[in-house]
Tab-separated table of C-alpha atoms in Angstrom:
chain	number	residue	atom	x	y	z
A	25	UNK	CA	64.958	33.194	111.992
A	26	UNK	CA	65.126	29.237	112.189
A	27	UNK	CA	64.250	27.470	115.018
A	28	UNK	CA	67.179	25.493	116.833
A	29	UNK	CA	67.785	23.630	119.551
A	30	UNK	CA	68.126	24.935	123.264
A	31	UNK	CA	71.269	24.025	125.488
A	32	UNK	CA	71.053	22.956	128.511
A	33	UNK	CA	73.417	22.755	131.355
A	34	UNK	CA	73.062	21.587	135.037
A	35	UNK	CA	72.871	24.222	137.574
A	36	UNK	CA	75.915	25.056	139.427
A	37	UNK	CA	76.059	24.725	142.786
A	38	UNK	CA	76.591	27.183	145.760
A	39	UNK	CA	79.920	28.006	146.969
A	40	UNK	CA	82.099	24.426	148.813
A	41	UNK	CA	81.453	25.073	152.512
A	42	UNK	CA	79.511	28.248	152.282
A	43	UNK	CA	76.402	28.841	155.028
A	44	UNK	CA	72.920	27.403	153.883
A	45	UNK	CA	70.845	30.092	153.355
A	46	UNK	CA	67.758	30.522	151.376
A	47	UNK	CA	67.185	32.795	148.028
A	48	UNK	CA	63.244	33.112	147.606
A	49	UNK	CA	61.724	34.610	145.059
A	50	UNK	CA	64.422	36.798	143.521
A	51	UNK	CA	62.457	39.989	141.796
A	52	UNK	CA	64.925	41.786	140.571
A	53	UNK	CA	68.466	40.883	139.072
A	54	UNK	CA	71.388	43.232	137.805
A	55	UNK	CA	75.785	42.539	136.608
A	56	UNK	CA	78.582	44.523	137.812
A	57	UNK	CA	81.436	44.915	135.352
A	58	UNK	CA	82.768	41.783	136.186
A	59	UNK	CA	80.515	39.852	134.936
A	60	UNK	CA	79.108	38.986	138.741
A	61	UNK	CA	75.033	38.324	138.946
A	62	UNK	CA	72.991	39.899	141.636
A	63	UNK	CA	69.551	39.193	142.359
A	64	UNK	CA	67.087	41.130	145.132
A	65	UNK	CA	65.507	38.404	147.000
A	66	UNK	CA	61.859	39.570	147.891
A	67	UNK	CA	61.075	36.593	149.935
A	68	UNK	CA	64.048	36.136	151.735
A	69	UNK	CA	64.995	40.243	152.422
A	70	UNK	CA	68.639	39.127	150.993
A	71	UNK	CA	71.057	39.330	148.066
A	72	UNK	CA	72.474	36.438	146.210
A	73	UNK	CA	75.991	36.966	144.595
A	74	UNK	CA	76.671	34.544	141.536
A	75	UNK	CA	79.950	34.523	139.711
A	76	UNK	CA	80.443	33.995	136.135
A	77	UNK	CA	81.032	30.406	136.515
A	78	UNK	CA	77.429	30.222	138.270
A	79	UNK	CA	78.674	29.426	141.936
A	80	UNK	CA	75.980	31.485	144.168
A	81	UNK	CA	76.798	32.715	147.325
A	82	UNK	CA	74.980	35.316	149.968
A	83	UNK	CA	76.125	38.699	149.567
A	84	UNK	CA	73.919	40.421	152.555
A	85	UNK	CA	70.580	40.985	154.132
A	86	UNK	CA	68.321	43.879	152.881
A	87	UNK	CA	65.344	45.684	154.180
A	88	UNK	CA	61.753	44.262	154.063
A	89	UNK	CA	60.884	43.128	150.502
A	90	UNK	CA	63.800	44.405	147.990
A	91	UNK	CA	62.105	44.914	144.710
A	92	UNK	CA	64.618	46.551	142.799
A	93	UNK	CA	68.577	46.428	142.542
A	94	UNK	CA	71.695	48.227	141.435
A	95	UNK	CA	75.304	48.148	141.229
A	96	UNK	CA	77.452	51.130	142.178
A	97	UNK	CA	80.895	52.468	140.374
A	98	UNK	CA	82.539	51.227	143.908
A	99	UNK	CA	81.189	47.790	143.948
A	100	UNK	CA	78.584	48.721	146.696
A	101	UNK	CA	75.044	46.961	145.761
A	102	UNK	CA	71.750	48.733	146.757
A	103	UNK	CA	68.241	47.134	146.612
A	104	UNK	CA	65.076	49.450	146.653
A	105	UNK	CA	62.964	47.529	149.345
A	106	UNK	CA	59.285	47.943	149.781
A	107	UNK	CA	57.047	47.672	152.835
A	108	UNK	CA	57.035	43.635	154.189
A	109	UNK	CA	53.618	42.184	153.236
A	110	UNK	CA	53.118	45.354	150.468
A	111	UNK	CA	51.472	48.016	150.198
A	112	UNK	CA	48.089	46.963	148.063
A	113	UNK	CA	45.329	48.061	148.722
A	114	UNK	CA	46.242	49.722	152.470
A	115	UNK	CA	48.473	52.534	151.873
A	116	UNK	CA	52.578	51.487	152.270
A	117	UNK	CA	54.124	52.413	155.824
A	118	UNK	CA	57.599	52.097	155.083
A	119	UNK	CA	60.296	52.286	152.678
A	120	UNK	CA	63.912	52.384	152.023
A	121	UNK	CA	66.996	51.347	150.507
A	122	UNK	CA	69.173	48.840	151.383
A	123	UNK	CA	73.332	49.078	151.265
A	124	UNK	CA	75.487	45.851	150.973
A	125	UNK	CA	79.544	46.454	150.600
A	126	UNK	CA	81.194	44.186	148.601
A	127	UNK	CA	82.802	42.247	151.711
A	128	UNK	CA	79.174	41.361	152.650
A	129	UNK	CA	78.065	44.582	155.242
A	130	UNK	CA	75.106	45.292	155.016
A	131	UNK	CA	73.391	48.503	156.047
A	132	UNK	CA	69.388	47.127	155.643
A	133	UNK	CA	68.030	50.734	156.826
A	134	UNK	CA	70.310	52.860	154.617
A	135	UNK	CA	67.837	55.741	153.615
A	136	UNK	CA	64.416	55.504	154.786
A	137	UNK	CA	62.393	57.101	152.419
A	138	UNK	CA	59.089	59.167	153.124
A	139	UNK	CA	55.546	56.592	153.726
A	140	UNK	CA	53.826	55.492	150.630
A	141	UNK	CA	57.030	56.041	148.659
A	142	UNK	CA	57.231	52.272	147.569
A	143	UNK	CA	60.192	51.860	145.320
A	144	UNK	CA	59.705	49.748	142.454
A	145	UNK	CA	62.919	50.656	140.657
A	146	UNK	CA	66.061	51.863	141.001
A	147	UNK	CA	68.749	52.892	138.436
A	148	UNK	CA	72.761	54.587	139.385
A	149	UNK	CA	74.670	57.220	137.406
A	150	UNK	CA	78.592	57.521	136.963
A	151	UNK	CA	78.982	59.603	140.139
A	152	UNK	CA	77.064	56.936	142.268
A	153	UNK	CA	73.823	59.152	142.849
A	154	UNK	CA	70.450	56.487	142.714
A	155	UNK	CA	66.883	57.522	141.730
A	156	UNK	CA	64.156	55.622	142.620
A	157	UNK	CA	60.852	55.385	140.960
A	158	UNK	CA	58.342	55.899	143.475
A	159	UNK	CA	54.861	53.718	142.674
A	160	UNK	CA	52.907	54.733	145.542
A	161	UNK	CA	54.066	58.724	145.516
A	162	UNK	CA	54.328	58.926	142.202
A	163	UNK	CA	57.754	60.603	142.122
A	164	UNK	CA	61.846	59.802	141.766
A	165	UNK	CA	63.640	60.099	144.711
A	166	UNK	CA	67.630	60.958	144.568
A	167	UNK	CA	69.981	59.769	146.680
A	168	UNK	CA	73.610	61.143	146.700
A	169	UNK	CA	76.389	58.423	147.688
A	170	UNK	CA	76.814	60.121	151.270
A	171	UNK	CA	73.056	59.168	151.477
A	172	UNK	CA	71.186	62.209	151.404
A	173	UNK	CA	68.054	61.642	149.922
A	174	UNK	CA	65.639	64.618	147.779
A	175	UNK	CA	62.697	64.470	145.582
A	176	UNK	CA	63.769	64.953	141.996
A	177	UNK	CA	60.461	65.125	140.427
A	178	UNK	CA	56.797	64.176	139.697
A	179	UNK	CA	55.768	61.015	137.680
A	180	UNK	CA	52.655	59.940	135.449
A	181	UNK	CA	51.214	57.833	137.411
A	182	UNK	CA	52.458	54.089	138.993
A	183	UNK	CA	56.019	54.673	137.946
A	184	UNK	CA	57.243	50.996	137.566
A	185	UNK	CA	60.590	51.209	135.914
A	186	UNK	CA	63.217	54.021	135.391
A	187	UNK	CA	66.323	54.339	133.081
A	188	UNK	CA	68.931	57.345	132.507
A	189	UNK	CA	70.276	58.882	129.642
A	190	UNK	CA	74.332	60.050	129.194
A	191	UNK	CA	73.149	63.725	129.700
A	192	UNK	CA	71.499	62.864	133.261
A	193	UNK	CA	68.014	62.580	132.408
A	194	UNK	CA	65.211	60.236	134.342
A	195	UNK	CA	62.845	58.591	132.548
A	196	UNK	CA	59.874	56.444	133.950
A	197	UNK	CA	57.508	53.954	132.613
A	198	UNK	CA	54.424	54.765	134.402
A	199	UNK	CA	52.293	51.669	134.906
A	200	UNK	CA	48.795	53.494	135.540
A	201	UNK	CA	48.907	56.146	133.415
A	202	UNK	CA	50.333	54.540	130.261
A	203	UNK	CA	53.319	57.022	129.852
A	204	UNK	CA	56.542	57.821	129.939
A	205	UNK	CA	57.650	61.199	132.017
A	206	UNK	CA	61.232	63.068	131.610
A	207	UNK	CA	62.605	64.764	134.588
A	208	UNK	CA	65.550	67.124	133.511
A	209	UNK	CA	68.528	67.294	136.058
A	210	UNK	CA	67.266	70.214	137.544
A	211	UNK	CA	63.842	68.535	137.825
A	212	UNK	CA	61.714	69.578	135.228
A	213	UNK	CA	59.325	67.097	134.968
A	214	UNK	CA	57.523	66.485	131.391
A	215	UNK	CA	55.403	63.756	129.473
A	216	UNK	CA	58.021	62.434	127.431
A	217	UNK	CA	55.994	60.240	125.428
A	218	UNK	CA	52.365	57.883	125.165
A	219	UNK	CA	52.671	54.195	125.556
A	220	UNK	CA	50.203	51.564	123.978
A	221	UNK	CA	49.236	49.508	127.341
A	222	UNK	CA	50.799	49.746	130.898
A	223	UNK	CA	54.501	49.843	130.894
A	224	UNK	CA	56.277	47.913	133.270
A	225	UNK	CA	60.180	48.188	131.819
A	226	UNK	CA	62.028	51.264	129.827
A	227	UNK	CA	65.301	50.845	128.173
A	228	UNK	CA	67.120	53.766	125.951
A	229	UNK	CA	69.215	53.119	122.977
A	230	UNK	CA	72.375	55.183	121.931
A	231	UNK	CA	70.383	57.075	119.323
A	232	UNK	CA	67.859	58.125	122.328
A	233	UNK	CA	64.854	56.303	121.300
A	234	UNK	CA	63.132	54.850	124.492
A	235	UNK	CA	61.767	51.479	124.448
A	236	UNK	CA	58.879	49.975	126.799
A	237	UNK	CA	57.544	46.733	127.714
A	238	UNK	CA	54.034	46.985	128.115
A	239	UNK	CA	51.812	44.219	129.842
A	240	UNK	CA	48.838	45.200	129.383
A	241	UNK	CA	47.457	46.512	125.649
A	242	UNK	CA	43.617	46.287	125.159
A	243	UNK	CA	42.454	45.461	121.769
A	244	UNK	CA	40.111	48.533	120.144
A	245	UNK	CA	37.187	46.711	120.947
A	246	UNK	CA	37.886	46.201	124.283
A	247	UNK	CA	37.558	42.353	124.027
A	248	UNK	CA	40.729	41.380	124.373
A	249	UNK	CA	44.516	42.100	126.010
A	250	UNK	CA	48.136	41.672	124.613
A	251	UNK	CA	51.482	42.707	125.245
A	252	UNK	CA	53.360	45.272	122.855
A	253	UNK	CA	57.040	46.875	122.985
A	254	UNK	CA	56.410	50.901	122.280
A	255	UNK	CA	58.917	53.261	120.915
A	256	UNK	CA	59.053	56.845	121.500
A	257	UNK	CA	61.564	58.755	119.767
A	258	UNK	CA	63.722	61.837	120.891
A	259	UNK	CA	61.273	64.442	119.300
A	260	UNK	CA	58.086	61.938	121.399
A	261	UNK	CA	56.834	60.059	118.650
A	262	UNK	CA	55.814	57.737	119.747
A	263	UNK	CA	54.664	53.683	117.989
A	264	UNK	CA	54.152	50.320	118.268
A	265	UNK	CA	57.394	48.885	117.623
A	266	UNK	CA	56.283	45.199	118.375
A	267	UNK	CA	53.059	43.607	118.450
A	268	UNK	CA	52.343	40.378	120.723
A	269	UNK	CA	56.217	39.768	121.777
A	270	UNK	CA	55.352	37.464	124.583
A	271	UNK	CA	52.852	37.312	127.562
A	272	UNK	CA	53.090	39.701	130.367
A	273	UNK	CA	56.728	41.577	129.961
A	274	UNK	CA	57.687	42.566	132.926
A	275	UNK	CA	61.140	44.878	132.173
A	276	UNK	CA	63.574	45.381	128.742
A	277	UNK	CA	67.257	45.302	128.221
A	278	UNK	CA	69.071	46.562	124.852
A	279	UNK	CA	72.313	45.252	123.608
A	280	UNK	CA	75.206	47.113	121.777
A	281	UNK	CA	73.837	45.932	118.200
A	282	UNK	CA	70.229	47.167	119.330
A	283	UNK	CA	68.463	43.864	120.268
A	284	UNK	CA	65.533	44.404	122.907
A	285	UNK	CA	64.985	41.477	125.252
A	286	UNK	CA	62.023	41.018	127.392
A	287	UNK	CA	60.974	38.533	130.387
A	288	UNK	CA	57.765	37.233	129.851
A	289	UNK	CA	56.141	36.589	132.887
A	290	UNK	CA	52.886	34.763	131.630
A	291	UNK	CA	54.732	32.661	129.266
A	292	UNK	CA	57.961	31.645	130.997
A	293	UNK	CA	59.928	33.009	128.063
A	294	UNK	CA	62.015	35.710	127.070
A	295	UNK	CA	61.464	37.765	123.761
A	296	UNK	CA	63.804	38.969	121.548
A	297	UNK	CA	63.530	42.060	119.168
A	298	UNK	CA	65.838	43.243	116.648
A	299	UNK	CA	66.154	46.563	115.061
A	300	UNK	CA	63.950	45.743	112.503
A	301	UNK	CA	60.843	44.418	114.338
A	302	UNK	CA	61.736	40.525	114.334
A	303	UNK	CA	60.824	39.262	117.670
A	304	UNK	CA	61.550	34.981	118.432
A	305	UNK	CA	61.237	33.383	121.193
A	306	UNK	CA	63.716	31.806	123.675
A	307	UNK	CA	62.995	29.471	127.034
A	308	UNK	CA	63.769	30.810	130.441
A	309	UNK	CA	62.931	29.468	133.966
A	310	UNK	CA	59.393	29.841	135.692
A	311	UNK	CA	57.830	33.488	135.698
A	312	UNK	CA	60.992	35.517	134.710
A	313	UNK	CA	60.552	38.875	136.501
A	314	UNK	CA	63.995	40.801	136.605
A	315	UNK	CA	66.058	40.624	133.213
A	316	UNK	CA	69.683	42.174	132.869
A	317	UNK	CA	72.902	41.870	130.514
A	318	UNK	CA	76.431	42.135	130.623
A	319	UNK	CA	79.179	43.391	128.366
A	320	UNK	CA	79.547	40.024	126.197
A	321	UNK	CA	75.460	40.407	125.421
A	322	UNK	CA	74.693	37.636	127.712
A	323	UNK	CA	71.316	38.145	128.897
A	324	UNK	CA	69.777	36.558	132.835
A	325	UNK	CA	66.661	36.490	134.584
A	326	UNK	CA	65.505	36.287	137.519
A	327	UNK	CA	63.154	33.486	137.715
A	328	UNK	CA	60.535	34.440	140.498
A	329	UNK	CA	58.655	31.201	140.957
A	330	UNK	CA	62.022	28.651	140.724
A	331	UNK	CA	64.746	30.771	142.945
A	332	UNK	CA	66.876	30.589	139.383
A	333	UNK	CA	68.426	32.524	137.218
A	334	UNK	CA	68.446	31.768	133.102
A	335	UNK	CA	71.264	32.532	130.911
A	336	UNK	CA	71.001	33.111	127.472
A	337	UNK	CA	74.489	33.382	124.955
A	338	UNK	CA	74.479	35.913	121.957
A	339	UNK	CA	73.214	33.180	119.877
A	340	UNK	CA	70.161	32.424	121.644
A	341	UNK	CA	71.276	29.173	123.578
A	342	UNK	CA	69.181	29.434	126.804
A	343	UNK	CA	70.154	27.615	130.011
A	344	UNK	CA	66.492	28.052	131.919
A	345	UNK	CA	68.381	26.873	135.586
A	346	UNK	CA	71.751	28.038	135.046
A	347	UNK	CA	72.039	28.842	138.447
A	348	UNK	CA	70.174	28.564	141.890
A	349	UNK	CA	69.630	32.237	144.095
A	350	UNK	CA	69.869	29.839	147.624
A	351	UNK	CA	71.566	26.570	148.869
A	352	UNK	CA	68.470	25.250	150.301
A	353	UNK	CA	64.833	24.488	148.870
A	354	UNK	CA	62.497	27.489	149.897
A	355	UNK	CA	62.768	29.620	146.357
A	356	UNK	CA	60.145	27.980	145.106
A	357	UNK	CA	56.616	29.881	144.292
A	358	UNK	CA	53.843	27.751	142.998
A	359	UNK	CA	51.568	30.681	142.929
A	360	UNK	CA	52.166	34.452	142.453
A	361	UNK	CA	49.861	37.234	142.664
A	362	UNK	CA	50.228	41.022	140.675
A	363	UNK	CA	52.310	42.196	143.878
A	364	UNK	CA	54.789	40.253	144.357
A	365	UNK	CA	53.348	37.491	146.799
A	366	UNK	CA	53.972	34.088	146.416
A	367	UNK	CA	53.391	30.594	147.455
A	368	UNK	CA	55.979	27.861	148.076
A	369	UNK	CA	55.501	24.390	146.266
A	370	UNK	CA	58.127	21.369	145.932
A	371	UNK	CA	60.866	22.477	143.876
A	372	UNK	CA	61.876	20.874	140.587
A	373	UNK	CA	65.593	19.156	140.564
A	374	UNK	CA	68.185	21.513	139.235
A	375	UNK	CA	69.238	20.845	135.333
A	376	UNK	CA	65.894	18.836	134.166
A	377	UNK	CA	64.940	19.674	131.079
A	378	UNK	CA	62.193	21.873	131.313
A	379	UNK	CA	58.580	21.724	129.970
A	380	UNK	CA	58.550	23.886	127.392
A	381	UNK	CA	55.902	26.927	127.904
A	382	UNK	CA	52.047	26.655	126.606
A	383	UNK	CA	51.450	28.060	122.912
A	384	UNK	CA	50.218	31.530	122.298
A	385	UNK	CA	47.956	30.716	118.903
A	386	UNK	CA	45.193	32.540	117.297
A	387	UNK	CA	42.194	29.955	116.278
A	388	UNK	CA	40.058	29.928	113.359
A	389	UNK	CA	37.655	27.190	111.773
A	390	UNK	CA	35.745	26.011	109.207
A	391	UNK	CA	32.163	24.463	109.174
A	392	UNK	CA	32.007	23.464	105.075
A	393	UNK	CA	34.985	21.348	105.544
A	394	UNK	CA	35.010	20.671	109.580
A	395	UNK	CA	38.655	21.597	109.882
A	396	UNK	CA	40.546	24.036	112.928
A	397	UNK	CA	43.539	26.102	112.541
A	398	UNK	CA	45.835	27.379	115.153
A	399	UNK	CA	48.488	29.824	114.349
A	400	UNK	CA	51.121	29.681	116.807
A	401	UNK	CA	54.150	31.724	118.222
A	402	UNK	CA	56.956	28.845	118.507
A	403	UNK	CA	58.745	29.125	121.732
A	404	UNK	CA	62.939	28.117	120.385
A	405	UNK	CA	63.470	24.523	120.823
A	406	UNK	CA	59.886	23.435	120.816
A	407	UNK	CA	57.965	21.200	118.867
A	408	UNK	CA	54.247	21.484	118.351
A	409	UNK	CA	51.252	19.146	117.232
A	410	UNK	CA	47.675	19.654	116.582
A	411	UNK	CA	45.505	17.030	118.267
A	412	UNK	CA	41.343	16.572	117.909
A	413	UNK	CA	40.077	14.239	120.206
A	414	UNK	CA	36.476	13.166	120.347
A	415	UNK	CA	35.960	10.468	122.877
A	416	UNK	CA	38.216	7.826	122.482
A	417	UNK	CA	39.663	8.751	119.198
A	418	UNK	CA	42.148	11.034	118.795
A	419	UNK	CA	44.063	12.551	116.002
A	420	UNK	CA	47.287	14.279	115.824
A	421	UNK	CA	49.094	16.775	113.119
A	422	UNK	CA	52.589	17.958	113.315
A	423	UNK	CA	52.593	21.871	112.759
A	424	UNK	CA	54.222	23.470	109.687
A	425	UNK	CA	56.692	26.407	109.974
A	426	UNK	CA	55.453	29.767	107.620
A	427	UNK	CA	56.412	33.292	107.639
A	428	UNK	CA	54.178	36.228	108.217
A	429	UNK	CA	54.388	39.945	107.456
A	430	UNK	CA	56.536	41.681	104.268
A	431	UNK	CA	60.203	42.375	103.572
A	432	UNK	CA	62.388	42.812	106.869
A	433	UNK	CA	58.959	42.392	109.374
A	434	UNK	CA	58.269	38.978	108.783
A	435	UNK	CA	57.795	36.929	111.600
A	436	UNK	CA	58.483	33.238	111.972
A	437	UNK	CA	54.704	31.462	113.253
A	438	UNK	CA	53.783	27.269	113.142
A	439	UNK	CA	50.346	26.817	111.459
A	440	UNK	CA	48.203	23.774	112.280
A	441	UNK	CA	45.422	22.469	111.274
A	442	UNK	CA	43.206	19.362	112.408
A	443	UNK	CA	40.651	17.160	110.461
A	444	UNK	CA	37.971	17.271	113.260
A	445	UNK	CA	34.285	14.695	112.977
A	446	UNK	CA	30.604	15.655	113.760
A	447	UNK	CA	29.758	16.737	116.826
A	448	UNK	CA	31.596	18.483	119.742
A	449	UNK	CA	35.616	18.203	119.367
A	450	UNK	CA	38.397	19.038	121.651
A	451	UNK	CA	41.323	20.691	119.752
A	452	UNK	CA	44.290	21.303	121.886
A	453	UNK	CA	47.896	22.571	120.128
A	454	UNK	CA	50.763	20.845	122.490
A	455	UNK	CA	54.407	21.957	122.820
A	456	UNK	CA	57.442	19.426	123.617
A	457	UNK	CA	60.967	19.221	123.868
A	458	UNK	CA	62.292	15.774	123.306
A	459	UNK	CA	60.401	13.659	125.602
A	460	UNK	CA	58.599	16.577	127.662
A	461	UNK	CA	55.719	17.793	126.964
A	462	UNK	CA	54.115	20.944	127.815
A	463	UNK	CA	50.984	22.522	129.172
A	464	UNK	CA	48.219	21.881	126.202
A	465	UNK	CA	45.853	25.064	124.633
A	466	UNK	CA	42.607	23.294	124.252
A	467	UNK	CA	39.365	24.696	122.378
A	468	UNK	CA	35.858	23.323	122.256
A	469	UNK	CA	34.398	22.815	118.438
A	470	UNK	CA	30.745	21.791	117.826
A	471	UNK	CA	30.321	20.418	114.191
A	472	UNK	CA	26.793	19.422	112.227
């Protein structure tokens, strides 16, 4: 697929008159039918409400720490919310689920659910019933609408995301024990399926194939770790269905022609994959966490670090801050850890264009002729350049566009290569877009 470039639009702005209020570190993010955004704010114990024009509002306050979110059939939103300050390494105390109405009452103690539950996820059927994926108990929970709240089921272990299927099916991607488990309507709970690396999102397509995003994949030699998109089929076969599709996924979403989309965490990206294994890259705000999509296959994350959320069209056009989660400063992270915790640094002015995100390459050299090659996943809309510096002198090499792979697999990579001199060189590969430049991959080379 050929590169092109991004567009970008300024932020909108908060509703004309509305309260200030802050919307840190938004983890999770879900639409309604309307085409309204929600995010979970994990910093703030709140939920932002943006329209599809991008004016954010607050909808309500939740329970301690909402990590995951969902939309009912009567407009109702409910965040799962786990215990304030987490629940790593000491055991969780508390847990629960949060109800906001859409007029903005909020019910922050609507279920409690049982200590050490800690709800990651949370998904909603057609009659309004939620199921929560249950990290620290290793279970789902369902809750009816009248609030009445049962264990459906045992989970592998670490249960990090959950999806349904039209018959009423669970499924979880369990994060520690690198599966996927099935729990029938009546509860019968099975091992749907393997998974190459811990899975962090699940998403099923309409043929009943179940898709996960897995963050971490450990090479066979144990040396290094990668990211992968696995596919299990309806009989639990399961594959690899994508190799490398960007750093640290952290859920999925699948559209109606069968694209998968990932947020990629490490890489402040998002990946797309179509049916047939072609994965690009597009830009998205600062450590995208919580990814969703609406009916016109517009995709949004929830950028943890920023307090934004990215929109990207149908065709790939990305808009990293198209809106803001608060209307104040205070969603900004500069730091976050594997849990969720974060640290506030001075936030970046809504609508700059952003640096573009730090190349993923694989390196290889030659002593005979003193040269380095990178070969780089492009992010879309980014430029790259080779550069050997040694001392004071510097060179620099634009980097060439080539296809990888066979027949409909190929993917699109940059390969560079740099002319380096004797002794010990610094090869970096930069990214920019227009006049920004990004964060620089730099490797050490010793030549005789």
């Amino acid at each position: 697929m050929a590169l092109s470039a991004l567009a970008f639009a300024a932020a909108a702005t908060p509703t004309a008159g509305a309260a200030a209020f802050e919307g840190r570190f938004p983890y999770a993010i879900t639409v309604d039918s309307a085409g309204n955004i929600y995010t979970a704010n994990d910093g703030s114990n709140n939920v932002s409400k943006i329209t599809p024009d991008g004016v954010t509002a607050l909808l309500g306050s939740t329970g301690g720490g909402p990590r995951a979110i969902a939309v009912g059939p009567e407009g109702n939103v409910y965040t799962a919310n786990r215990p304030n300050g987490g629940c790593l390494p000491t055991p969780c105390d508390s847990s629960g689920l949060s109800r906001i109405t859409p007029d903005g009452e909020a019910t922050t103690n609507w279920v409690p659910l049982p200590a050490g539950s800690y709800p990651v996820a949370v998904a909603i059927d057609s009659a309004g019933n939620l199921y929560t994926a249950n990290s620290g108990s290793n279970n789902v929970s369902k809750i009816t609408p009248d609030g009445v709240s049962t264990i459906l089921g045992t989970t592998g272990t670490n249960p990090w995301a959950i999806a349904l299927d039209p018959a009423g099916n669970v499924y979880t991607a369990n994060l520690g024990s690198r599966n996927v488990s099935k729990i029938t309507p009546d509860g019968v709970s099975t091992t749907f399926g393997v998974t190459d690396g811990g899975p962090s999102g699940i998403a099923i397509d309409a043929a009943g194939n179940v898709y996960t995003s897995n963050e971490l994949s450990i090479s066979l030699n144990l040396s290094t770790t990668y990211s992968t998109i696995s596919k299990i089929t309806p009989s639990g076969v399961s594959t690899i269905f994508a190799a490398k599709p960007g750093s640290q996924p952290e859920g999925i979403v699948i559209d109606g022609a069968g694209n998968l989309y990932t947020p990629n965490n490490g890489s402040d990206s998002v990946s797309k994959v179509t049916p047939d294994g072609v994965s690009t890259t597009i830009r998205s705000g600062r450590f995208p966490v919580g990814i969703t999509i609406d009916s016109a296959s517009n995709v949004y994350t929830s950028n943890l670090r920023w307090g934004t959320v990215s929109k990207i069209t149908p065709d790939d056009r990305s808009t990293p801050d198209w809106a803001s989660t608060g209307s104040v400063p205070g969603g900004i992270a500069d730091e976050c850890d594997g849990y969720g915790k974060c640290w506030l640094a001075t936030p970046p002015a809504l609508g700059q264009t952003l640096a573009p995100p730090a190349a993923s390459a694989s390196w290889s050299s030659s002593t005979r002729t003193r040269t380095v090659s990178a070969r780089v996943t492009p992010a879309r809309g980014a430029n790259y350049k080779i550069v050997a510096a040694r001392g004071a002198r510097t060179t620099s090499t634009a980097c060439k566009k080539v296809t990888t792979g066979r027949g409909s697999k190929h993917l699109v990579r940059l390969a560079c290569t740099a002319k380096a001199s004797k002794g010990t060189v610094a090869i970096s590969v930069i990214a920019t877009s227009g006049a920004t430049k990004g964060a620089a991959i730099t490797k050490l080379y010793k030549f005789k």
